[in-house]
Coordinates of C-alpha atoms in Angstrom, one line a residue:
X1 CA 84.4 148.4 106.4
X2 CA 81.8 146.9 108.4
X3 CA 80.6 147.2 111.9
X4 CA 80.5 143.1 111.6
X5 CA 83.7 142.6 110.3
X6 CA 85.2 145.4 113.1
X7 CA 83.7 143.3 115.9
X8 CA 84.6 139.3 114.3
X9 CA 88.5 140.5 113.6
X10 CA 89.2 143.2 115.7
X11 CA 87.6 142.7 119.1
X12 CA 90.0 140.9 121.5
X13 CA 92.9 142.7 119.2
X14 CA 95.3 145.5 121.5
X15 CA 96.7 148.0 118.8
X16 CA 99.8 149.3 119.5
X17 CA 98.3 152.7 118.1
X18 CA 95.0 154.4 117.9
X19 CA 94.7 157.5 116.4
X20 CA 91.5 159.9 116.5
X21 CA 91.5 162.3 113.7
X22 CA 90.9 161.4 109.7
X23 CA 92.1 164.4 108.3
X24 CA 95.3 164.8 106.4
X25 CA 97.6 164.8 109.8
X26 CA 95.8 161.9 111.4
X27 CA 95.9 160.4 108.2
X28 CA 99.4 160.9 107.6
X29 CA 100.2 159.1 111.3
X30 CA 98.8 156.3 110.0
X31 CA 100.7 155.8 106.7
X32 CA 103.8 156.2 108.9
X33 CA 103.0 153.6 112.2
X34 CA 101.9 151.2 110.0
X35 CA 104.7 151.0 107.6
X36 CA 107.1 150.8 110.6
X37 CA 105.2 147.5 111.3
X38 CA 102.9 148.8 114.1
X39 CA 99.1 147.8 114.4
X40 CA 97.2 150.5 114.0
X41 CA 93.6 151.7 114.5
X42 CA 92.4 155.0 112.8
X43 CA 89.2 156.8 114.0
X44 CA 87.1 159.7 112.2
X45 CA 83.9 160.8 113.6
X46 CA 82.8 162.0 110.1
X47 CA 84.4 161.2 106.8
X48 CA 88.0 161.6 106.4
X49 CA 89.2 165.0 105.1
X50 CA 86.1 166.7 105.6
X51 CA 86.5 169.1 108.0
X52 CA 89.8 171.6 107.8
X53 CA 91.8 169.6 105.3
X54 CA 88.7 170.3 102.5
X55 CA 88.9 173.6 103.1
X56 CA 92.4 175.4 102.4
X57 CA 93.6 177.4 99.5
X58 CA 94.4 174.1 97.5
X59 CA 98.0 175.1 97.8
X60 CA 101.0 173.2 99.3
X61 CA 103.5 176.6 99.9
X62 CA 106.9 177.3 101.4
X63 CA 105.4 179.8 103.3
X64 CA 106.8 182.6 101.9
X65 CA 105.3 185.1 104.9
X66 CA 106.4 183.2 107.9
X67 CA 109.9 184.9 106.5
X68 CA 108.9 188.0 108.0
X69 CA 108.3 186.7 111.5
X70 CA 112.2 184.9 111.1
X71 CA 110.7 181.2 111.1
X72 CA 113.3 180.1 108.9
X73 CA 112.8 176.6 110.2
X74 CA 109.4 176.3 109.1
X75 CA 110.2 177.5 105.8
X76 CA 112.7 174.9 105.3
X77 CA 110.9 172.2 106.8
X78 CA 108.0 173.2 104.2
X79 CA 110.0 173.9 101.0
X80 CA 111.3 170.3 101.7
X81 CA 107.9 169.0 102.4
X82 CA 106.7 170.6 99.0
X83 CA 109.7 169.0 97.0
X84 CA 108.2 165.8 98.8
X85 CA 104.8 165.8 97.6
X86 CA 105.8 166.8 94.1
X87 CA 107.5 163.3 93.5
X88 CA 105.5 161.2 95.7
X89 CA 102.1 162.1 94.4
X90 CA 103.0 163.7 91.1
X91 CA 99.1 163.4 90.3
X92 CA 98.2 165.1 92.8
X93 CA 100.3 168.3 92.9
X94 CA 101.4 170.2 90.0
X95 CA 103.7 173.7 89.9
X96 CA 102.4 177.0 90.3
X97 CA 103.6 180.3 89.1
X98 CA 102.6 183.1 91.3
X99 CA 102.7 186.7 90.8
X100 CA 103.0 189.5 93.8
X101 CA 102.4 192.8 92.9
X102 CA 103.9 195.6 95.2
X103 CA 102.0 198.5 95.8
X104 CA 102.9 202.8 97.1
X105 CA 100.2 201.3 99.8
X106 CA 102.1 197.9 100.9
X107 CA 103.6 198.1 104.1
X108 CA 106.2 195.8 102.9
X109 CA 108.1 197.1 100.1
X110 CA 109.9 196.5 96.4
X111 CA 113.6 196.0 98.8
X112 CA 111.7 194.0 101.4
X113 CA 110.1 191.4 98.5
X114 CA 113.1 191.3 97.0
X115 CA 115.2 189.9 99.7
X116 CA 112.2 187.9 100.9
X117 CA 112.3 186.2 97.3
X118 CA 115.8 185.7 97.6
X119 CA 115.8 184.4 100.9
X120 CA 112.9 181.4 99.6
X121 CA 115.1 180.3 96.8
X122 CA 118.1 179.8 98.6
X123 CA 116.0 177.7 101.7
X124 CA 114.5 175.4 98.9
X125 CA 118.4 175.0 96.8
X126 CA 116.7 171.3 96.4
X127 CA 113.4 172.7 94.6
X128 CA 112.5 171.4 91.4
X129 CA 110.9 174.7 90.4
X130 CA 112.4 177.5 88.9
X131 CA 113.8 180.3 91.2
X132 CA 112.1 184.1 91.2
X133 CA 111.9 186.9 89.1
X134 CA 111.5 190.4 89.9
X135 CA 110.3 193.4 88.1
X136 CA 110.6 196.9 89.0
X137 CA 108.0 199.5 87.2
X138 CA 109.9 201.2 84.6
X139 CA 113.3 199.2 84.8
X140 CA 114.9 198.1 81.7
X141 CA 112.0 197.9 79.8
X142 CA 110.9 194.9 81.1
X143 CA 107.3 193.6 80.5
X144 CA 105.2 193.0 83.2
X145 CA 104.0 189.5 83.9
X146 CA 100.7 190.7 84.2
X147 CA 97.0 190.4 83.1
X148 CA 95.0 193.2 81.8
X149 CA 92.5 194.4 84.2
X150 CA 95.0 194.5 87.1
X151 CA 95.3 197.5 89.1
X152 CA 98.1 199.5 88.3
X153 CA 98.1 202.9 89.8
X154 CA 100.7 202.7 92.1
X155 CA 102.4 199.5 91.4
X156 CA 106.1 199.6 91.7
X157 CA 107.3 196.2 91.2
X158 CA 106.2 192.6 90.8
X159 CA 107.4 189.4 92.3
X160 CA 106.7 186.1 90.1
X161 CA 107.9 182.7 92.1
X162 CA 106.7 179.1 92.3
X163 CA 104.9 176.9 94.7
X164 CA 102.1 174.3 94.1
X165 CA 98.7 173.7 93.8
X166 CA 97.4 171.1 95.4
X167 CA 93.5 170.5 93.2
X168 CA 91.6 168.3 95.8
X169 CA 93.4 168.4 99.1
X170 CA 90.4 165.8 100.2
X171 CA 91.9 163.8 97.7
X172 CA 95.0 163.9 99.3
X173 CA 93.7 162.6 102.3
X174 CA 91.5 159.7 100.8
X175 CA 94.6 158.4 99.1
X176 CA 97.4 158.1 102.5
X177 CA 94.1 156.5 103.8
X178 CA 94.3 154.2 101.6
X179 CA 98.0 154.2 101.6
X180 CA 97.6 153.7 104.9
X181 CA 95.1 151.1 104.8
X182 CA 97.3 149.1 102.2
X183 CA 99.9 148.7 105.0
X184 CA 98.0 147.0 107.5
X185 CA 96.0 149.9 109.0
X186 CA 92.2 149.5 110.0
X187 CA 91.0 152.9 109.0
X188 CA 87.1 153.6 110.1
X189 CA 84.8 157.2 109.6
X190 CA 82.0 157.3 110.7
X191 CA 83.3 156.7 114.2
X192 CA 83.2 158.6 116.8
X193 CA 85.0 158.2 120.2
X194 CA 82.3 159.1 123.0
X195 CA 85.3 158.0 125.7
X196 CA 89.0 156.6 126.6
X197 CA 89.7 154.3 130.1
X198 CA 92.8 153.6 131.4
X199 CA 94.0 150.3 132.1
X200 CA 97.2 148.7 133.3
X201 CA 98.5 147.9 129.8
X202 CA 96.0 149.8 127.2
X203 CA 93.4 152.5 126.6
X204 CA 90.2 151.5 125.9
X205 CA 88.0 153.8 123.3
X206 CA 84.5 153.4 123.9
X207 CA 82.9 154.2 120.2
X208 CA 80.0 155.2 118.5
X209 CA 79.4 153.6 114.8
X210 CA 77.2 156.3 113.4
X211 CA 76.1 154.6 110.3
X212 CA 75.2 151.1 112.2
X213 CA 74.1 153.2 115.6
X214 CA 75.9 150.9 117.3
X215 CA 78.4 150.8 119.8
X216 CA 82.4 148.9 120.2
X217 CA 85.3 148.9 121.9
X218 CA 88.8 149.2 120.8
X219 CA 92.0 148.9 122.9
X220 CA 95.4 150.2 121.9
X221 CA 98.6 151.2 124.2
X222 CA 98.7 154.2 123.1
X223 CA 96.5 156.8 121.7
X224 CA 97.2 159.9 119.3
X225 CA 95.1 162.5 119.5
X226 CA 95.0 163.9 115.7
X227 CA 90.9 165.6 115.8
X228 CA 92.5 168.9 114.2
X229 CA 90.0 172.1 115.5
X230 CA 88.0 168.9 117.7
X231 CA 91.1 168.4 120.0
X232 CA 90.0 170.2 122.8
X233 CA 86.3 168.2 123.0
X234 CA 88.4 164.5 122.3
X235 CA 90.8 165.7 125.7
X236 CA 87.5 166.5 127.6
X237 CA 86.5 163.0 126.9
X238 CA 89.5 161.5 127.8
X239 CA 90.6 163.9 130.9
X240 CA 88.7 166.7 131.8
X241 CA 91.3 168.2 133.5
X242 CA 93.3 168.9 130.5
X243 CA 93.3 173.0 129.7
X244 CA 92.5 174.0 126.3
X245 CA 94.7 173.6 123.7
X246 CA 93.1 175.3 120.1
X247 CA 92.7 178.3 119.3
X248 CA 91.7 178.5 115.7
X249 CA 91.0 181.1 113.3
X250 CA 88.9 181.0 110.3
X251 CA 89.3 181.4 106.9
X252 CA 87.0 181.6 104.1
X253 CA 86.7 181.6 100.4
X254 CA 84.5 182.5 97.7
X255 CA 84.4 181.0 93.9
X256 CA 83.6 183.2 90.8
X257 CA 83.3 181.8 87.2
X258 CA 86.6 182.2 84.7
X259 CA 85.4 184.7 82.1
X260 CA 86.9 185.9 79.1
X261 CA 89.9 187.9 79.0
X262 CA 90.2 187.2 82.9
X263 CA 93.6 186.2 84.2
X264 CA 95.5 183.8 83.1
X265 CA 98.0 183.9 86.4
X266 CA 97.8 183.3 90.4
X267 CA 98.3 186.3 92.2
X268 CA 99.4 187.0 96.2
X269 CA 99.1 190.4 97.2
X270 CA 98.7 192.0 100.5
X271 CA 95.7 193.0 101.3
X272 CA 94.7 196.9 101.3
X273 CA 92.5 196.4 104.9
X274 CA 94.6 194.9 107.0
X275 CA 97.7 193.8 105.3
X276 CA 97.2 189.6 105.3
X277 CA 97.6 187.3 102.5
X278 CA 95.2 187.4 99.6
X279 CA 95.3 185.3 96.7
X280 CA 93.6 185.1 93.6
X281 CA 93.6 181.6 91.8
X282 CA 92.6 179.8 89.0
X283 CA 91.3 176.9 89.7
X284 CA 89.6 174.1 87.4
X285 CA 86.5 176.8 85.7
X286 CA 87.0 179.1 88.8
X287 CA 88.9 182.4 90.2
X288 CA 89.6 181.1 93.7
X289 CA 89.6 183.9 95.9
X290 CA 90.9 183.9 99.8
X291 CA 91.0 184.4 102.7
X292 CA 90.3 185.5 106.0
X293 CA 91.9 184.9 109.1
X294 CA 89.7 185.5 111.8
X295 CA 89.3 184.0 115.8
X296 CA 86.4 181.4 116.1
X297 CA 84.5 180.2 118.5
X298 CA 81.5 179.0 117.1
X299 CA 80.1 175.7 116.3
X300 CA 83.1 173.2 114.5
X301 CA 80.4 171.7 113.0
X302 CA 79.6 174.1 110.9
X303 CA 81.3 176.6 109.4
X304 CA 80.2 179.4 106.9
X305 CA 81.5 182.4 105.5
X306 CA 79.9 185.3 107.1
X307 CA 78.7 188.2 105.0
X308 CA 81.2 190.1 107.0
X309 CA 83.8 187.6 105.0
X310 CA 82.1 188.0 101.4
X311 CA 81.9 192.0 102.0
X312 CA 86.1 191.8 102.8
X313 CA 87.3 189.6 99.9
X314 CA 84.9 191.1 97.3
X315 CA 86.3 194.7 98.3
X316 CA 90.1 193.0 98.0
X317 CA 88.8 191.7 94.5
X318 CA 87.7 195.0 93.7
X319 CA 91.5 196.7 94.8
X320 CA 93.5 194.5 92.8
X321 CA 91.1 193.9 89.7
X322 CA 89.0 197.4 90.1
X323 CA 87.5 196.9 86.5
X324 CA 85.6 193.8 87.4
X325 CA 81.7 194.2 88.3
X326 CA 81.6 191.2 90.7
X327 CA 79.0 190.9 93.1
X328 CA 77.7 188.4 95.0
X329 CA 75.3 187.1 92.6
X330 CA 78.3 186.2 90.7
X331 CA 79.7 183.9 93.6
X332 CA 78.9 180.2 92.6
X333 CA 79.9 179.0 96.2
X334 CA 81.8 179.9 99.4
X335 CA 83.5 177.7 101.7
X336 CA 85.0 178.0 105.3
X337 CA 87.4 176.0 107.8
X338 CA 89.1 176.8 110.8
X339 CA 92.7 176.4 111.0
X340 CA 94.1 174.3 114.0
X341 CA 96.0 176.8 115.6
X342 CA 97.4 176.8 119.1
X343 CA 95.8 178.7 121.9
X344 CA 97.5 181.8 122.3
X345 CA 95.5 184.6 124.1
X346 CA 96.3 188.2 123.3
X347 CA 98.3 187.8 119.8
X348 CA 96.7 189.2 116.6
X349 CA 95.7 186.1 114.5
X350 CA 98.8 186.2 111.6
X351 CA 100.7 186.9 114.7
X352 CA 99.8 183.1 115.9
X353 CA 103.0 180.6 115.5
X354 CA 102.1 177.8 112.4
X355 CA 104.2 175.9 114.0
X356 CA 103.0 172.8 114.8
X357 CA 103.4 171.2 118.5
X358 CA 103.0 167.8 119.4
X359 CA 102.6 167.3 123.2
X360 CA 103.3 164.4 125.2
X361 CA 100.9 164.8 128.2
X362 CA 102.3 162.2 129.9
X363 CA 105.2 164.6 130.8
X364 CA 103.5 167.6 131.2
X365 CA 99.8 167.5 132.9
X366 CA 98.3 164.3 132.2
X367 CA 97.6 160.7 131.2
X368 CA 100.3 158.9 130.0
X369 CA 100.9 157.3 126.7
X370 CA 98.4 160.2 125.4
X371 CA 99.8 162.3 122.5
X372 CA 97.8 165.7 121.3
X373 CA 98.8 167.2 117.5
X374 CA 98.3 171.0 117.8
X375 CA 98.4 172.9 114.9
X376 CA 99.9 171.6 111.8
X377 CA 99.6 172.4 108.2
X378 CA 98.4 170.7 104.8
X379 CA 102.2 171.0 103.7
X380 CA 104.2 169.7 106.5
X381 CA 102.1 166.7 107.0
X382 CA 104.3 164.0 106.3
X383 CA 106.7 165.7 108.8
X384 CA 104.7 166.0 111.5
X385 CA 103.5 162.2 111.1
X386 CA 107.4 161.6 111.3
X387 CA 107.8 163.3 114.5
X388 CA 105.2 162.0 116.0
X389 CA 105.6 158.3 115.0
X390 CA 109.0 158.9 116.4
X391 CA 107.9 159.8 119.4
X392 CA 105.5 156.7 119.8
X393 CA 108.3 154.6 118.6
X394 CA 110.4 155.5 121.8
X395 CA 107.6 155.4 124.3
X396 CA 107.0 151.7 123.0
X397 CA 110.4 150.6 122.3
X398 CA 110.7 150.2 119.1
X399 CA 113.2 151.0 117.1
X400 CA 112.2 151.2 113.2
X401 CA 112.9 154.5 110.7
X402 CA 110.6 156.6 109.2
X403 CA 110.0 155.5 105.8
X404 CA 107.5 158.1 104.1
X405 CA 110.3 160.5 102.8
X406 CA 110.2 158.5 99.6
X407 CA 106.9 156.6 99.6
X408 CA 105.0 157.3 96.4
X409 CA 101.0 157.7 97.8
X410 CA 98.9 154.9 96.1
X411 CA 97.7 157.0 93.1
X412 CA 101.2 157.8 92.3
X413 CA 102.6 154.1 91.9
X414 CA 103.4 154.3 87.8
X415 CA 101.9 157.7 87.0
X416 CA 103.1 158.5 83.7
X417 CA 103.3 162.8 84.5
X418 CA 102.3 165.8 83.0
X419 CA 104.1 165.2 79.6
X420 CA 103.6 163.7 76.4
X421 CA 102.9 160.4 77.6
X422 CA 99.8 161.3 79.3
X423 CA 98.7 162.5 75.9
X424 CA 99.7 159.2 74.4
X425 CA 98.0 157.0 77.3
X426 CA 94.8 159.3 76.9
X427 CA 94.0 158.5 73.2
X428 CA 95.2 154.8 74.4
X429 CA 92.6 154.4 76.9
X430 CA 90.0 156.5 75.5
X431 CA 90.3 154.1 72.1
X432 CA 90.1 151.2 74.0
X433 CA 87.2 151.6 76.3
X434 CA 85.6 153.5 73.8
X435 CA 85.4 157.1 76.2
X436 CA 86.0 160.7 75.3
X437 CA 89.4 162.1 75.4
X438 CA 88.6 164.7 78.2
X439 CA 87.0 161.5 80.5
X440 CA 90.1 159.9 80.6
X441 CA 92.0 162.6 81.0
X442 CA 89.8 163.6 83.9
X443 CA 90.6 160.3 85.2
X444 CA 93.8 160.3 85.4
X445 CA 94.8 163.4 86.7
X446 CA 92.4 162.6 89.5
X447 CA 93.1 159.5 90.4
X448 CA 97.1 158.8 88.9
X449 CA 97.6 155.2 88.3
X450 CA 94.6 153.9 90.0
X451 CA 92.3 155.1 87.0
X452 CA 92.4 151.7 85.4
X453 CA 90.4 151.0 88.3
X454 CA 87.8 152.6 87.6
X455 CA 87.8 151.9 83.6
X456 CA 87.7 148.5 84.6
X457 CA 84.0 148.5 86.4
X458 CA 83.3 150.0 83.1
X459 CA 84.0 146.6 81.2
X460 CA 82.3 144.6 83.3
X461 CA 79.4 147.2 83.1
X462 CA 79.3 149.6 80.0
X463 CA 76.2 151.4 81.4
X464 CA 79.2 152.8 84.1
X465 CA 80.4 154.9 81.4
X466 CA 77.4 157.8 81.5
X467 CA 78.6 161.1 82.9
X468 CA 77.3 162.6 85.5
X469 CA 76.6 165.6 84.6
X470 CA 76.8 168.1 82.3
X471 CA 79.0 170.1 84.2
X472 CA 82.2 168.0 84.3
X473 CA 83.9 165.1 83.4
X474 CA 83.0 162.4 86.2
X475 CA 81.3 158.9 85.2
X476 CA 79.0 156.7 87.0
X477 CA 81.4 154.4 87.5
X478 CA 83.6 156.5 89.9
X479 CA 80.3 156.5 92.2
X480 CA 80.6 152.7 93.0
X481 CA 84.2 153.1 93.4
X482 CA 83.9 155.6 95.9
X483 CA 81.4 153.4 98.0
X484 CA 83.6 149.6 96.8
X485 CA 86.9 151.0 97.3
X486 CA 87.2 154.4 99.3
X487 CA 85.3 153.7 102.1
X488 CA 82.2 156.9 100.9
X489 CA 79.1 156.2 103.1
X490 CA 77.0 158.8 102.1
X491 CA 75.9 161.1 99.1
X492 CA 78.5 164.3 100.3
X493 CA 81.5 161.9 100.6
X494 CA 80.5 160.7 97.2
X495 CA 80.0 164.4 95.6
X496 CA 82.5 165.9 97.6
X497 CA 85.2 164.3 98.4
X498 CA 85.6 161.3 96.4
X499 CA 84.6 162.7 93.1
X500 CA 84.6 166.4 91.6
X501 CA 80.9 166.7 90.9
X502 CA 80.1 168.7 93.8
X503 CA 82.9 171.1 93.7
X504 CA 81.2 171.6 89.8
X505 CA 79.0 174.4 88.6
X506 CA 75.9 173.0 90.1
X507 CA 77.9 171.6 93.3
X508 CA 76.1 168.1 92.2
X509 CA 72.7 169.4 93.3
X510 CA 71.3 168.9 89.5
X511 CA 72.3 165.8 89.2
X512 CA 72.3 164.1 92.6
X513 CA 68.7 162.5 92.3
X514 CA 70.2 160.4 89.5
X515 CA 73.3 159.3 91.2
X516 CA 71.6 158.8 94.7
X517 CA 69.4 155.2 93.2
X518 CA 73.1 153.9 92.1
X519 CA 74.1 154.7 95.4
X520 CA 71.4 153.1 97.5
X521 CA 71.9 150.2 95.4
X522 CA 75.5 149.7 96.7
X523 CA 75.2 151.3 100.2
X524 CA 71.8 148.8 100.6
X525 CA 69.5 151.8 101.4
X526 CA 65.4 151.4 101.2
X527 CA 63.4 153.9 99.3
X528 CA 63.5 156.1 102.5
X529 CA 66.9 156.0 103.3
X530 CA 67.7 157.1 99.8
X531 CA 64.9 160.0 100.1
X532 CA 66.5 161.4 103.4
X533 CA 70.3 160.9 101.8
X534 CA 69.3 163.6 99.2
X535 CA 67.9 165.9 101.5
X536 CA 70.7 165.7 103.8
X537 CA 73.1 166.3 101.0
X538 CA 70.7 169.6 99.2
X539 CA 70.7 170.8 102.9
X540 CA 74.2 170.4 103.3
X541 CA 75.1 172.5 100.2
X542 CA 72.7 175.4 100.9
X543 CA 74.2 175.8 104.6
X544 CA 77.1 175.4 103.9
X545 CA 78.3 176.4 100.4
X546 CA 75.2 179.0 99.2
X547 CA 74.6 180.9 102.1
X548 CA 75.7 184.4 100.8
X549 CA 72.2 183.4 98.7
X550 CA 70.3 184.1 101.9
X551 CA 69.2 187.5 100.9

């Protein structure tokens, strides 16, 4: 959406809500204002979903550990949350069996799982999925569910449950946009709030259009602050007076290539160092394999796994798969985020509460009709936007429900499911606008109903139909639909986030001076423009997905 078209029809406008933050929480606030009929103005200072959101372990979870510190409620809220997603965006989210391994070494034990497992099943009695199975070494004759190469010295019992993966959690995010943006919400990245005044009646957001380098206004009466691991710097620009808030730690994964005879299953296991969550996943041609948990202070901007990081989860590798030579030369890519955590001084990092907190500083220590999210995770979302919205609801009087608990996300609208019907509509489609199989597949399971869309610029324009690249599935024509109808501005919200060529092999780099003229050509770039946009995006990659390829 233009700067233009921002100024001509929104500039005498006062939003009931503004919202700064376009990840999935921000997002999620959004969907949920707007369909309870308010106006509402969302605000990302980069592209939506590309900071934390982009960068979990691609699962949507229960949280099967926060057991052990009694948070019962959070458990519940997320088991419910999961059972959520699963029906309104079946194409997004799919089931997940997961296997945990019990160790002589693990500080928690075969009785401890046990009743752990049994505990999960009976706080999700609404699931879906099936319910656990456990395994003890020896018992019964049982055969293990587990893959050749895994350690077994020591192993006394294994765990397998379910929870989901979620493939593209950026994906996620693109489509509540959307969503969002489909029920009256203005939704604008690329801009960046630089300051909030108070007035008698509103708050007026001074902001920065990155792309245009130009400069608007915005009023709304009242504002959210949704900037995820960016709260405390959006406060500071709003009240300087307001004490910090985050406290975030970071976590960071690394990506191997599937090999023959590798597993076949997702594995959770303690970790032998220090006892935190590690997990081993399959994941489209990869072994997804995470992840740390460590305070951060550095730049927000950008975040890297250290070699500190690389060193810790290829040793973990290594313990629960000691047969595998993997090194880092086998690592195809790394990525990091920090997780929005509150600021708690003096706790061990898994000790810090995932709770999330949503403060009205209008009650507490500041300006009024000024709401800070803290914490929060991919999972529990739609939740937190509920509580929230809430909670703007009664500070401007009105009175409407929350209405997300069955809305299907845009992609999901007629998706036809993993079953036999998608193999029928496949050969339909693929027939019809003369593609392979495996394109249309692709299509469909990325984006759910909405891939007619895309097979539709292909009609008009058959030369739309040329991959990519060699190393996946994606056509040309998703690259104009990213920049005509999800909002992508530049060559890593293309790659990235709208599409799955940069989370390929080659991470888009051997292909991304032949998609960058098709860009420019929609995005109205010159020669130069075009130039820079490639080596912004080759730059981007090397700092911040192959830096373990320093040395």
């Amino acid at each position: 959406m233009g700067n233009n078209l921002v100024r001509s029809n929104k500039k005498n406008k006062l939003f009931d809500l503004a919202i700064i933050g376009g990840g999935i929480n921000g997002a999620g606030i959004a969907l949920d204002a707007a369909l309870r009929g308010l106006s509402v103005v969302l605000l990302e200072k980069d592209d939506f979903g590309s900071h934390t959101t982009s960068a979990s372990t691609k699962l949507i979870h229960g949280g099967l550990r926060y057991l052990e510190y009694f948070d019962f409620g959070l458990v519940r809220e997320s088991l419910r949350e999961r059972e959520r997603l699963l029906r309104n965006a079946p194409h997004l989210a799919w089931p997940l069996k997961l296997n945990v391994p019990v160790y002589r070494h693990s500080k928690r034990g075969p009785v401890l799982i046990k009743a752990g497992m049994i505990l999960y099943d009976i706080l999700s009695y609404d699931k879906s999925l099936p319910s656990h199975n456990f395994y003890r070494v020896g018992n019964n004759g049982h055969r293990l569910p587990l893959d050749s190469g895994i350690n077994k010295q020591g192993l006394r019992a294994v765990a397998s449950y379910y929870d989901c993966q979620i493939g593209y959690p950026e994906r996620l995010c693109i489509e509540v946009v959307l969503s969002a943006q489909r029920e009256g919400a203005l939704t604008l990245n690329y801009h960046e709030v630089l300051s909030v005044s108070d007035h008698t009646d509103r708050k007026t957001l001074l902001i920065h259009d990155k792309i245009h380098n130009s400069r608007l206004e915005i009023s709304a009466r009242m504002v959210v602050n949704a900037g995820g691991i960016f709260v405390d710097e959006v406060n500071k620009r709003i009240d300087n007076s307001i004490p910090r808030k985050m406290g975030g730690t970071k976590g960071s994964h690394i990506l191997i290539r599937k090999f023959d005879h590798g597993p076949k299953n997702a594995y959770y296991v303690e970790a032998v160092q220090d006892g935190r969550p590690f997990f081993v996943i399959p994941w489209r041609d990869y072994y997804l394999i995470g992840t740390t948990d460590i305070y951060y202070d550095g730049d927000l901007d950008h975040i890297t796994a250290s070699e500190e990081e690389v060193d810790y989860l290829l040793t973990e590798l290594h313990h629960l798969f000691p047969s595998w030579s993997v090194t880092k030369k086998d690592i195809v890519y790394t990525y990091s985020g920090v997780r929005p955590l509150p600021y708690e001084p003096g706790k061990k990092e898994s000790q810090i509460t995932r709770n999330h907190i949503i403060l009205d500083h209008g009650k507490f220590e500041g300006p009024d009709n000024l709401i800070s999210i803290i914490g929060g995770k991919l999972t529990t979302y739609r939740s937190l936007a509920e509580e929230c919205v809430d909670l703007v609801c009664r500070k401007l009087g009105c009175s409407t429900k929350c209405l997300t608990q069955s809305y299907t996300l845009i992609g999901g609208k007629g998706f036809v499911s993993y079953t036999t019907d998608l193999d029928n509509q496949v050969r339909e489609y693929a027939r019809r606008f003369t593609l392979s199989e495996k394109v249309v597949k692709h299509l469909i399971l990325y984006y759910g109903s909405r891939f007619k869309e895309i097979l539709a610029l292909t009609e008009k324009n058959p030369e739309l139909k040329q991959t990519v690249c060699k190393n996946n599935s994606d056509i040309l024509a998703q690259v104009v639909y990213a920049i005509q109808a999800e909002q992508a501005k530049t060559l890593e919200d293309i790659l990235l986030r709208r599409t799955s060529i940069g989370t390929s092999f080659c991470m888009g780099l051997d292909c991304v001076q032949n998609i960058a003229p098709l860009a420019s050509e929609y995005l109205d770039w010159n020669e130069e423009q075009m130039m820079q946009a490639i080596e912004n995006y080759i730059e981007y990659i090397y700092i911040n997905h192959k830096n373990h390829l320093k040395n």
